[in-house]
Short mmCIF file of C-alpha atoms and ligand atoms in Angstrom, two decimals:
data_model
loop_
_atom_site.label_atom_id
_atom_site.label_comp_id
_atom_site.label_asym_id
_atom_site.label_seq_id
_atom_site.Cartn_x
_atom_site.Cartn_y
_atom_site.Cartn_z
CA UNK A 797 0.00 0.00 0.00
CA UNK A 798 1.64 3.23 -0.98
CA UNK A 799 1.61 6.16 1.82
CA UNK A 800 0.79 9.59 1.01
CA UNK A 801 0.06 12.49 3.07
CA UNK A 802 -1.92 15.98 3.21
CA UNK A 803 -3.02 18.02 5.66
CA UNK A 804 -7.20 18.00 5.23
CA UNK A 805 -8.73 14.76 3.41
CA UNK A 806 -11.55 15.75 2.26
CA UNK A 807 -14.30 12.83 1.50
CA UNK A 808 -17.05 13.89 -1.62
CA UNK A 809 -16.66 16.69 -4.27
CA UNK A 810 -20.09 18.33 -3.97
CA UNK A 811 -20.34 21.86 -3.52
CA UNK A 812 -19.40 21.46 0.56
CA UNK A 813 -16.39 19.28 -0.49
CA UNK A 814 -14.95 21.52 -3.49
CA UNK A 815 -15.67 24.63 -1.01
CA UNK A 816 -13.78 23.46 1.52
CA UNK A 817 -11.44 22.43 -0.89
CA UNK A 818 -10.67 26.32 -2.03
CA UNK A 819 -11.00 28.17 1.08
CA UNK A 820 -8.45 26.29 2.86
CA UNK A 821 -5.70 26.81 -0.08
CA UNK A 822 -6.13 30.52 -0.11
CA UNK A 823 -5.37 30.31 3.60
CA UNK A 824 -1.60 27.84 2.16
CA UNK A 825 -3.58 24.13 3.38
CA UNK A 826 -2.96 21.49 1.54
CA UNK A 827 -5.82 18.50 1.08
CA UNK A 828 -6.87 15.98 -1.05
CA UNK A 829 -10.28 15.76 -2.46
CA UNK A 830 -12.03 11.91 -3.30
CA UNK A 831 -15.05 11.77 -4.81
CA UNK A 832 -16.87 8.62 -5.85
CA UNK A 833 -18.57 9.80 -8.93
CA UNK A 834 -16.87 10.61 -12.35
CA UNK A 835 -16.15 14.55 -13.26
CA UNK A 836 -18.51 14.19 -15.84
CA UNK A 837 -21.43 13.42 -13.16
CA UNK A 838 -21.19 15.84 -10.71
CA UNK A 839 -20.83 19.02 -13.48
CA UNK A 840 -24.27 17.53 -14.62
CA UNK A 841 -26.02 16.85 -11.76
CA UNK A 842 -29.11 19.25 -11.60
CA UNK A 843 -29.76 19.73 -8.00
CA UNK A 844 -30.58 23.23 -6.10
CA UNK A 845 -30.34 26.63 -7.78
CA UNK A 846 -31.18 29.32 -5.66
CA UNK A 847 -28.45 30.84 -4.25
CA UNK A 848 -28.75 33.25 -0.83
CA UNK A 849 -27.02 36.50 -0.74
CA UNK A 850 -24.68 35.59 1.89
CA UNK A 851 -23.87 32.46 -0.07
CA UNK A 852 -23.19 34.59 -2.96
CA UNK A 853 -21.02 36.87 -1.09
CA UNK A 854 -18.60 34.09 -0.03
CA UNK A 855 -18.14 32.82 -3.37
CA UNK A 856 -17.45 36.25 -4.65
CA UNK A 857 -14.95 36.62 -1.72
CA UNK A 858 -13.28 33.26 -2.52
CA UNK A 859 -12.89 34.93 -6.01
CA UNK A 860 -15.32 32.14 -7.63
CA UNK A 861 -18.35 34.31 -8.94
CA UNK A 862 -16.72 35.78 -11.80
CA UNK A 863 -18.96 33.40 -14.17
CA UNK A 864 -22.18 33.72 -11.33
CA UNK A 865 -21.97 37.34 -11.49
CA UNK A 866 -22.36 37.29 -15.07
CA UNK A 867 -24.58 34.90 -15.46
CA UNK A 868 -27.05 34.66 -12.24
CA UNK A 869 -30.09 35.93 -12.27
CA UNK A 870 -31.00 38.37 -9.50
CA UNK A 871 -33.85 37.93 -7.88
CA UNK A 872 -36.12 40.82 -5.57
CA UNK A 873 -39.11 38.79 -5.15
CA UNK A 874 -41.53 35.91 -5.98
CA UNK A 875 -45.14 35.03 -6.82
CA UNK A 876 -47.42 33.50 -4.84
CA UNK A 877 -50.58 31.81 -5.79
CA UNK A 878 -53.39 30.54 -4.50
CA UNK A 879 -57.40 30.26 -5.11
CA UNK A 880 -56.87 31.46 -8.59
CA UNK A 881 -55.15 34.64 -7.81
CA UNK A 882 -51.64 35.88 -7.60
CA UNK A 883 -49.82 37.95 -4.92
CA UNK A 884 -46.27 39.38 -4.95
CA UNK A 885 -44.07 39.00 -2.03
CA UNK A 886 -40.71 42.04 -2.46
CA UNK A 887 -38.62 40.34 -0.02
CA UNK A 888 -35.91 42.78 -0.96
CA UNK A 889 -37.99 46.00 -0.16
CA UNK A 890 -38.83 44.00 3.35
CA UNK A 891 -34.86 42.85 3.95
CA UNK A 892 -32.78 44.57 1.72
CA UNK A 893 -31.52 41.26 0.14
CA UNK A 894 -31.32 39.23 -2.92
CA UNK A 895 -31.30 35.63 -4.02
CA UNK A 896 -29.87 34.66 -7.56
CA UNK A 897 -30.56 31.81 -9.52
CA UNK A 898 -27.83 29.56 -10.12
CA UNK A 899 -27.52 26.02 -11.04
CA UNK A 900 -25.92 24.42 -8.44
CA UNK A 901 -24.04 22.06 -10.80
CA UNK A 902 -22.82 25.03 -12.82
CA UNK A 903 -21.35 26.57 -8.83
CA UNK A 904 -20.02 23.08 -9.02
CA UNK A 905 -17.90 23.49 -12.08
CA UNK A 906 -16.34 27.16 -11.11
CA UNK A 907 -15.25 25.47 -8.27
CA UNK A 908 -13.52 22.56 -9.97
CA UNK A 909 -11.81 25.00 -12.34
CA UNK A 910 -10.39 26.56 -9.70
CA UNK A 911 -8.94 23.72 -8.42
CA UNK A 912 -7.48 22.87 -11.34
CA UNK A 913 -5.92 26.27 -11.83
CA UNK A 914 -4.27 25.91 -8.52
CA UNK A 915 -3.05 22.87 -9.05
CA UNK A 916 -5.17 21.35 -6.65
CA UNK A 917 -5.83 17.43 -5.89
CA UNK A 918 -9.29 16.48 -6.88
CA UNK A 919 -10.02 12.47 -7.80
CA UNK A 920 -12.87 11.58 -9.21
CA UNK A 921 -14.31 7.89 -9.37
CA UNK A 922 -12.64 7.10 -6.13
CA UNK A 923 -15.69 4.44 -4.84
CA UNK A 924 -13.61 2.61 -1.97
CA UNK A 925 -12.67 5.94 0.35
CA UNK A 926 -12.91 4.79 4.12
CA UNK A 927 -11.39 7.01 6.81
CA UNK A 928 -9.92 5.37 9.79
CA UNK A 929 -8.61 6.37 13.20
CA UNK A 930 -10.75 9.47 13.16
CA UNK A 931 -10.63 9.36 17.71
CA UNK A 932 -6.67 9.41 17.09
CA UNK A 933 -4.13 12.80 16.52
CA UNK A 934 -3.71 10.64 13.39
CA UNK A 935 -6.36 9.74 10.79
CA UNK A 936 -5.69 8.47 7.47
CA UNK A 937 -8.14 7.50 4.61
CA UNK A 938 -7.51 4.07 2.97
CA UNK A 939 -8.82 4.15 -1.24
CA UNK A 940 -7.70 3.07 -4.44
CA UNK A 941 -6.22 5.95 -6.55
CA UNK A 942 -5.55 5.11 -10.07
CA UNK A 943 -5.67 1.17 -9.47
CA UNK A 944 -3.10 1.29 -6.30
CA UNK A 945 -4.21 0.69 -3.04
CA UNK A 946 -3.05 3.85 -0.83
CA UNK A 947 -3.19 5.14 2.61
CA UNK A 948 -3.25 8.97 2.93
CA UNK A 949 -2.43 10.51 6.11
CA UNK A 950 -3.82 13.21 7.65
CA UNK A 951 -4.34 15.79 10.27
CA UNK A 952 -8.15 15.58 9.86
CA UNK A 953 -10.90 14.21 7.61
CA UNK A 954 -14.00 15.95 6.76
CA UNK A 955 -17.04 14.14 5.49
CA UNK A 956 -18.43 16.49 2.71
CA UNK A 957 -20.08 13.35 1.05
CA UNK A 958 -23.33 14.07 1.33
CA UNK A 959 -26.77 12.03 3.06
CA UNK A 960 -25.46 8.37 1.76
CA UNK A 961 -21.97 9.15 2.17
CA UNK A 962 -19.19 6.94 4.02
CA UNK A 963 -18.64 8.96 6.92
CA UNK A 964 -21.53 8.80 8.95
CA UNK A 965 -20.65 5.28 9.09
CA UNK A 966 -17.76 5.33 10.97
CA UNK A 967 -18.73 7.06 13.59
CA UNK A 968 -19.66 4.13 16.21
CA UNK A 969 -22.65 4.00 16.99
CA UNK A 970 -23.86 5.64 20.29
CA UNK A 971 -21.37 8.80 19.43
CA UNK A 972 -24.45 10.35 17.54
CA UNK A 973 -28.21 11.56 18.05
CA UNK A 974 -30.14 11.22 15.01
CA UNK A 975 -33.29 13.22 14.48
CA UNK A 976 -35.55 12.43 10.84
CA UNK A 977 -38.93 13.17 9.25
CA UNK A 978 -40.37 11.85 6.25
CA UNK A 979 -42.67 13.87 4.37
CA UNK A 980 -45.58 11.67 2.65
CA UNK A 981 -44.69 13.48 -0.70
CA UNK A 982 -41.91 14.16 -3.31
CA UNK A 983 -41.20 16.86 -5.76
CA UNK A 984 -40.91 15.91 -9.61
CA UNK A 985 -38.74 17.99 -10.83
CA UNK A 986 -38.32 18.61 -14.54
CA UNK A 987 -35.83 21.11 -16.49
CA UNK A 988 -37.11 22.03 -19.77
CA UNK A 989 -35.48 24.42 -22.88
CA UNK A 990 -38.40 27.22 -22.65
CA UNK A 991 -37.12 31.09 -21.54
CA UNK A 992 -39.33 31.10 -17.65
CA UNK A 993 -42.82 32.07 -18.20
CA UNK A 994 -42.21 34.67 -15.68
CA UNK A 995 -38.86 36.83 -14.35
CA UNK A 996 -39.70 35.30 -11.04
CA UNK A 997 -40.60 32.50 -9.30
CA UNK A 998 -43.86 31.35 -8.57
CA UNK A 999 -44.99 28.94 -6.22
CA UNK A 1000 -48.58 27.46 -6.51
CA UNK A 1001 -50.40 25.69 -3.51
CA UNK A 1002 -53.67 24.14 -5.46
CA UNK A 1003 -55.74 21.49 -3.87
CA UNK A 1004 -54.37 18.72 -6.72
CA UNK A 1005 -50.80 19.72 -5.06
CA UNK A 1006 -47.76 22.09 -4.85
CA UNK A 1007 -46.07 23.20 -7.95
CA UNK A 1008 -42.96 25.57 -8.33
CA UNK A 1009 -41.93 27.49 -11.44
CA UNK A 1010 -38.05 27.99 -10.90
CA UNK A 1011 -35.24 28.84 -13.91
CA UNK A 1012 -31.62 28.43 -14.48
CA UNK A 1013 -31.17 30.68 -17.15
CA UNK A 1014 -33.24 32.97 -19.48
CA UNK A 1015 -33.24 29.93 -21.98
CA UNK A 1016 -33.94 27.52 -19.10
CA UNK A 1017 -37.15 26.71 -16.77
CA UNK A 1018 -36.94 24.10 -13.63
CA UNK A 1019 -40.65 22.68 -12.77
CA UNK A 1020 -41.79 20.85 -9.69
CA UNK A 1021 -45.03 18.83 -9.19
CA UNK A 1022 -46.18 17.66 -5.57
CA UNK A 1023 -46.07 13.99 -6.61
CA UNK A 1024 -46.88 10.44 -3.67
CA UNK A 1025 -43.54 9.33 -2.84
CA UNK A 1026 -42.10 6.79 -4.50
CA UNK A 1027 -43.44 7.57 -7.29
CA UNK A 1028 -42.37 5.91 -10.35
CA UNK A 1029 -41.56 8.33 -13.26
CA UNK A 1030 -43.29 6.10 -15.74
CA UNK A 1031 -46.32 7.18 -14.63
CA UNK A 1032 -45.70 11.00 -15.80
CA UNK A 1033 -45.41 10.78 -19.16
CA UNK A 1034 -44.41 14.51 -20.94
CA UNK A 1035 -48.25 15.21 -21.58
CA UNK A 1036 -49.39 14.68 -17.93
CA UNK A 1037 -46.79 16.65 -16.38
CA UNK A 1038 -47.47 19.35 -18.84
CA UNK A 1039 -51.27 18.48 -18.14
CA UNK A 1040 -50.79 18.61 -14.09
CA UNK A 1041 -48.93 21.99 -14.19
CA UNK A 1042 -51.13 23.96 -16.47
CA UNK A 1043 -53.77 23.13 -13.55
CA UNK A 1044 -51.55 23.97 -10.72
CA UNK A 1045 -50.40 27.55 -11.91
CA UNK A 1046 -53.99 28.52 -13.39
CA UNK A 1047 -54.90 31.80 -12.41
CA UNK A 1048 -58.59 33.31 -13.25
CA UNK A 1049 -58.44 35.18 -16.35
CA UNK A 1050 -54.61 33.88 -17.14
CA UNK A 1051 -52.75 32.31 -19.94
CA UNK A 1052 -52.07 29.54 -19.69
CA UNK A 1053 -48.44 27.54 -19.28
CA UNK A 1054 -46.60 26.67 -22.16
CA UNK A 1055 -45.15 23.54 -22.63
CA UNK A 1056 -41.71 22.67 -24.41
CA UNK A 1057 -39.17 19.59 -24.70
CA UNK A 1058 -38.42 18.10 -21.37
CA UNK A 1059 -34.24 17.72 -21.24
CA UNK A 1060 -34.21 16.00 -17.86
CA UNK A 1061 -36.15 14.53 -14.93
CA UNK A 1062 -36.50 13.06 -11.44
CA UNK A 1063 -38.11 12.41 -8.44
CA UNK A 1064 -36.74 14.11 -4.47
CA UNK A 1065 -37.71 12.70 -1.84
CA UNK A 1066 -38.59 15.13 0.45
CA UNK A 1067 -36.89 14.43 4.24
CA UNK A 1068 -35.53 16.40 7.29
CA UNK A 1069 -32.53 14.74 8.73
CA UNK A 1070 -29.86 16.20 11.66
CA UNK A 1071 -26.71 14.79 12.98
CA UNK A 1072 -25.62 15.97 16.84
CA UNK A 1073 -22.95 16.16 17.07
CA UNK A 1074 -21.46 16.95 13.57
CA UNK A 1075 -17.78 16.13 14.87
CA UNK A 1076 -16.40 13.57 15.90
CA UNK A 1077 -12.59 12.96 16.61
CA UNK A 1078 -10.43 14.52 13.95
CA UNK A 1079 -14.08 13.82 11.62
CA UNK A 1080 -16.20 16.70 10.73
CA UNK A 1081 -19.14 16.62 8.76
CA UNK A 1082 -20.48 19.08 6.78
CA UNK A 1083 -23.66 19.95 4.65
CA UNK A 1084 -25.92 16.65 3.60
CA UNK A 1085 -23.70 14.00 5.31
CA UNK A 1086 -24.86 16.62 9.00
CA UNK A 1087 -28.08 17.63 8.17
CA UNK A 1088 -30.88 17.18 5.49
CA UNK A 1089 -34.13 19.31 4.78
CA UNK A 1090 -37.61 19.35 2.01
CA UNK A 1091 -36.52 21.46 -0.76
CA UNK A 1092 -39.35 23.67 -0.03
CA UNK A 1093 -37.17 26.32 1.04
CA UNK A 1094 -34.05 25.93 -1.20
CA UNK A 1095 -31.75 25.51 2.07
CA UNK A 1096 -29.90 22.96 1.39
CA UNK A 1097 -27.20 24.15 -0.58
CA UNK A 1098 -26.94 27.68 1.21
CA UNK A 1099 -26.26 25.66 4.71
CA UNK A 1100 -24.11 23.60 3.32
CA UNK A 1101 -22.08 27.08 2.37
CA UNK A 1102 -22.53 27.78 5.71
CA UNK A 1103 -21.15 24.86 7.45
CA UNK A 1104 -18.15 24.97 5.42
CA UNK A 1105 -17.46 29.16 6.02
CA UNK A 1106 -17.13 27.95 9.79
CA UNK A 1107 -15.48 24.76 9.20
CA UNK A 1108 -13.21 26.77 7.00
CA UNK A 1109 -12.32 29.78 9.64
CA UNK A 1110 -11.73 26.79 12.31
CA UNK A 1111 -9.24 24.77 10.19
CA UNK A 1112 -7.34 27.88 9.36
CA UNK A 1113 -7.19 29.33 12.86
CA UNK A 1114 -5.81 25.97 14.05
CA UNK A 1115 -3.61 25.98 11.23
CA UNK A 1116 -2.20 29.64 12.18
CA UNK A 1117 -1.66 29.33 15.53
CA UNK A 1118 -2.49 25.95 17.02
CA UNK A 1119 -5.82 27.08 18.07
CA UNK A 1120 -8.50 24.63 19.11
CA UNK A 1121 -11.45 26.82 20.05
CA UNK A 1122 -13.03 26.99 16.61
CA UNK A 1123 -12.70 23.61 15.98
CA UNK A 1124 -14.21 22.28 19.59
CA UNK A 1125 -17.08 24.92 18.89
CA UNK A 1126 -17.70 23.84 15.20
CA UNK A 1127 -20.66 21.52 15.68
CA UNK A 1128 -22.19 24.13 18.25
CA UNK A 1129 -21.93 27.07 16.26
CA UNK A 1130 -23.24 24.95 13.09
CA UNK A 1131 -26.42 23.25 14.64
CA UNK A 1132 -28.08 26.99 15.55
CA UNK A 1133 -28.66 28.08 11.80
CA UNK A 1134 -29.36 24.03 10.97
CA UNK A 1135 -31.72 24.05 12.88
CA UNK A 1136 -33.16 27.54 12.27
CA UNK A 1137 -33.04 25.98 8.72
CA UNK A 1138 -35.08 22.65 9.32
CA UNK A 1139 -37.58 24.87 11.01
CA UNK A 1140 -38.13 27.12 7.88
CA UNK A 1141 -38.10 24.26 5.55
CA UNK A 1142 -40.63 22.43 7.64
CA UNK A 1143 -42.90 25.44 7.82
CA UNK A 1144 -42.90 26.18 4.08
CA UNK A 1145 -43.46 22.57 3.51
CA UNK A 1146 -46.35 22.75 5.89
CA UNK A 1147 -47.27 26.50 3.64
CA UNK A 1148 -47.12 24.96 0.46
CA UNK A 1149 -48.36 21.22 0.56
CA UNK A 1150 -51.72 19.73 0.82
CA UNK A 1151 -50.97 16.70 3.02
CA UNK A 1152 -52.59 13.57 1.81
CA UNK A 1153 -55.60 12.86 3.55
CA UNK A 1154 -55.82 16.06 5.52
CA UNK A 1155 -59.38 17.09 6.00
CA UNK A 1156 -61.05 20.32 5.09
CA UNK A 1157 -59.58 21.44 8.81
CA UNK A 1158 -56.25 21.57 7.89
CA UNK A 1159 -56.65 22.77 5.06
CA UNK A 1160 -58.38 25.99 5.68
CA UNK A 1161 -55.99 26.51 8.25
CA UNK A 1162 -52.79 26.82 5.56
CA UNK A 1163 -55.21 28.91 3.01
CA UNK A 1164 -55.14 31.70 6.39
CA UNK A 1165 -51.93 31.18 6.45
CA UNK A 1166 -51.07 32.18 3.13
CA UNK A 1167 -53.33 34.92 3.44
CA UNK A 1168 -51.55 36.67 6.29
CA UNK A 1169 -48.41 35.83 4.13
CA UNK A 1170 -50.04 38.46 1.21
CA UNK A 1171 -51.41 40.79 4.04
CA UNK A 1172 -49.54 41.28 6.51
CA UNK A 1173 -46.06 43.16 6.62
CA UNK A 1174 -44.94 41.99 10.09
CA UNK A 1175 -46.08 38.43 8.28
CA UNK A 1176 -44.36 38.98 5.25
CA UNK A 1177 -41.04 40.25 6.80
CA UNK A 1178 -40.51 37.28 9.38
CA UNK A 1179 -41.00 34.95 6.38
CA UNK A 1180 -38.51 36.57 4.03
CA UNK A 1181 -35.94 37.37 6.54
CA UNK A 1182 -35.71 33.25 6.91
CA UNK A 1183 -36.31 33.10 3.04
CA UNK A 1184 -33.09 35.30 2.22
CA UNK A 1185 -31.33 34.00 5.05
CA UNK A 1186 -31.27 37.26 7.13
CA UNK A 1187 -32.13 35.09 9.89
CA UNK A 1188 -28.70 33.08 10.07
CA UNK A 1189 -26.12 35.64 10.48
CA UNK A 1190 -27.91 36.83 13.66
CA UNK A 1191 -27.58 33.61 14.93
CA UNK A 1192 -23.83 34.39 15.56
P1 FAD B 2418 -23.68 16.54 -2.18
O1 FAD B 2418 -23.97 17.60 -3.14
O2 FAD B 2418 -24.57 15.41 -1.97
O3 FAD B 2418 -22.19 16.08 -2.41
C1 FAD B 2418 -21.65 14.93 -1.81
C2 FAD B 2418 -20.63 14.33 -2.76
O4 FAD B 2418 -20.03 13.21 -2.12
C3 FAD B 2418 -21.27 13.82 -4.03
O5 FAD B 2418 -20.56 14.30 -5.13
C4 FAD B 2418 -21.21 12.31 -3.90
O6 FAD B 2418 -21.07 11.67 -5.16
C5 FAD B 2418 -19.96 12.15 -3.04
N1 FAD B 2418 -19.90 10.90 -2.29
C6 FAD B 2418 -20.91 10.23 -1.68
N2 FAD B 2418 -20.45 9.13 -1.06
C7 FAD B 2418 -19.12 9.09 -1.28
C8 FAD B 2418 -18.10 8.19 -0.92
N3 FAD B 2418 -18.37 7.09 -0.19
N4 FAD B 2418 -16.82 8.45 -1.31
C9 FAD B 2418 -16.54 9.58 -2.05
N5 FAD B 2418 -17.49 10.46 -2.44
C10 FAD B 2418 -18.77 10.23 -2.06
N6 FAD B 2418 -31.39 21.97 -2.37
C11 FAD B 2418 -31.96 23.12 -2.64
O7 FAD B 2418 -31.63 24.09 -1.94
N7 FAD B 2418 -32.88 23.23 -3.69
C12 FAD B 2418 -33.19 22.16 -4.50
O8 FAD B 2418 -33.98 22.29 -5.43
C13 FAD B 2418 -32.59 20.93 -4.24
N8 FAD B 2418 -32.85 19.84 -5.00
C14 FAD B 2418 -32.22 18.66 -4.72
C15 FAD B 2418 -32.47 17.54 -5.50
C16 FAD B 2418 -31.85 16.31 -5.20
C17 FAD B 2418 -32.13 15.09 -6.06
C18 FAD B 2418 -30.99 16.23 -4.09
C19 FAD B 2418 -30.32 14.92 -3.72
C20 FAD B 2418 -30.72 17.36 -3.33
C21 FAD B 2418 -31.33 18.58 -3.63
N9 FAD B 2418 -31.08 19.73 -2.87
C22 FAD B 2418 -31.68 20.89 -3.15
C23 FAD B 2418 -30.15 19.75 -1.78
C24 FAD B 2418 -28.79 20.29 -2.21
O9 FAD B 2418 -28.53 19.90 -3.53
C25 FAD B 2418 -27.78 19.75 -1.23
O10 FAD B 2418 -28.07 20.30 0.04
C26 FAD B 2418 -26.33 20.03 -1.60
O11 FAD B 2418 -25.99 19.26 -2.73
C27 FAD B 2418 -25.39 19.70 -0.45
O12 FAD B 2418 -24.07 19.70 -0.88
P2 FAD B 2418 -23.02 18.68 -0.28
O13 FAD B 2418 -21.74 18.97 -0.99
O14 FAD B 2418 -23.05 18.73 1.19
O15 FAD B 2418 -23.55 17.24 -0.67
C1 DHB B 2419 -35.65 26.06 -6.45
C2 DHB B 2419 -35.96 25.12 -5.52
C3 DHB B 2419 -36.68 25.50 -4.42
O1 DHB B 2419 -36.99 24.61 -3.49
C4 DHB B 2419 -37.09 26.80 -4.21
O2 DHB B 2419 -37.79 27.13 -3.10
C5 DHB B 2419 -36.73 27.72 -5.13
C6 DHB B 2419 -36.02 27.35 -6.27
C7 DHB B 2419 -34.91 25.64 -7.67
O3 DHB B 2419 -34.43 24.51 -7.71
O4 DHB B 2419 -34.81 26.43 -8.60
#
């Protein structure tokens, strides 16, 4: 088995991975990045795309927006309907902020470019990754690299490989509190080649489901259906989906939605999942391999970005001066705007989704909801400080 050695090992090249990745060699840290999947596959995986401003601001900081600032699309506010009519919510004129749409696949790629400019170490199709000796001062990660067997050491090991990720795993159990929720729904999501019927977003609560018009660029719209789980894509053939939306975003008096030539597909689960604590040893997890939520909210991604700003600032401050503070308080200072986060996702899933089942109770209960959304500003503002993610920062 050869030996090799770096400073961080860094387990999954998703955005938390590749992040991590870059802010630690602008601060001189060496690591290695392993990621199971092929290059190919993560640039075209179409996952999140709606960036918060303070995520935004990081990446510009890190010097990584130069293709996001030309290309994302700024956002002020969204739509909002319900019982046939349509209400605008200007979270900017209630916060100040902005969210911009950006594939998350395409935050992916800037990132790996900039790896590669540095010179950086990123493998791809690296399946066999196992870290070892994580409760030790040293931890090494034991994979196959190019069809030799090697054993990297390390100083630490963080587990950026997202909710199925290797880990988790070896963390015995006992040494973590798992809390989970599974929503009796999914999102289908589609991405089709038509320019957004809209400059924003609109989200749709109808009594047949939720639906969400999102974009990725002016040439690009991203759909979601409320859909059972589990449900098998075979039974949403082009003209149904195109059917089941046009229903969902009707508005009295309205055109309606266009349809155009469906370029990919798929079916999210929709789940809350945390981790407690998100170290453990010389391990650190960060972003989907600590903590999952419902997509309802579009917080995945941006506290992902957040995990790995602290996770980054700890790392380097050990680095610097042999500190340990920031690293013994990086699960702490994590879990408040996790959980701050699972809370808004679980409320805008609650919004947004007609529960199977619920009675007529329950469901006039979320229509009054919405309505104080659209009429009142005290309302309005709570909602779109979480929305922007004004809400984290004050959580320290
Ligand atoms: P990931 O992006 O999951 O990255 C983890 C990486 O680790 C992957 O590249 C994976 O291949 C790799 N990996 C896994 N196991 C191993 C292993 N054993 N060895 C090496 N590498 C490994 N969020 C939103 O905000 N809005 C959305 O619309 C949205 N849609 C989503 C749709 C889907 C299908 C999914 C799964 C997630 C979605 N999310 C969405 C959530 C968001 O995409 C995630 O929060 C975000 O990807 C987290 O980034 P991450 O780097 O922590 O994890
Ligand atoms: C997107 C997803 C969301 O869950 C959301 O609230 C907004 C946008 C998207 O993928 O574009």
């Amino acid at each position: 088995m050869r030996a090799l050695g770096t400073q961080v090992a860094i387990v999954g090249a998703g955005p938390s991975g590749l992040l991590l990745a870059h802010l630690l060699a602008l601060q001189g840290i060496e690591s290695i990045v392993l990621e199971r999947q092929s290059r190919e596959h993560v640039e075209q995986r179409v996952r999140a795309g709606l960036l918060e401003q303070g995520t935004v601001d990081l990446l510009r900081a890190a010097g990584v927006a130069g293709r996001l600032d030309r290309e994302g699309l700024v956002h002020e506010g969204f739509a909002l309907r319900f019982d046939g009519a349509e209400h605008r919510v200007d979270f900017t004129e209630l916060t100040g902020w902005t969210t911009t749409m950006y594939g998350q696949q395409e935050v992916v790629k800037d990132l790996i470019r900039a790896r590669e400019a540095a010179g950086g170490h990123v493998h791809f199709g690296v399946d066999d990754a196992v870290p070892g000796s994580v409760d030790t001062d040293a931890p090494r990660v034991r994979c196959t690299l190019g069809g030799e067997r090697v054993e990297i050491a390390c100083d630490f090991v963080a587990g950026c490989d997202g909710f199925h990720g290797v880990c988790r795993q070896v963390v015995p159990a006992g040494a973590l509190t798992t809390y989970e929720h599974t929503y009796p729904f999914a999102w289908l999501g589609i991405l089709t080649s038509l320019p957004p019927a809209s400059e924003e977003l609109i989200y749709a609560v109808h009594e047949r489901g939720f639906a969400l018009h999102s974009m990725r660029t002016p040439a690009i719209s991203r759909l979601y259906l409320q859909v059972g789980p589990d449900e098998p894509l075979a039974r949403w053939p082009d003209e149904r989906i195109w059917t089941e939306l046009r229903t969902r975003f009707a508005l009295d008096g309205g055109a309606a939605l266009k349809d155009g030539p469906i370029l990919s597909r798929g079916v999210t689960a929709m789940r809350s999942f945390v981790v407690e604590p998100m170290q453990y040893g010389r391990l650190f997890l960060a972003g989907d391999a600590a903590h999952i939520v419902p997509p309802s909210a579009a917080k995945g991604l941006n506290l992902a970005v957040a995990d790995i700003r602290v996770l980054a600032a700890a790392l380097s401050a050990w680095y610097a001066d042999g500190t340990r503070e920031l690293l013994d308080g990086y699960s702490r200072a994590c879990l408040a705007s996790v959980w701050q986060g699972q809370e808004f996702s679980a409320w805008m899933t609650s919004l947004l989704h007609p529960f199977p089942g619920e009675d007529r109770y329950a469901a006039n209960l979320r229509r009054a909801r919405l309505r104080d959304l659209v009429t009142s500003r005290a309302a309005a503002t709570a909602f779109a400080e979480s929305y922007v993610g004004l809400a984290r920062p004050r959580l320290g």
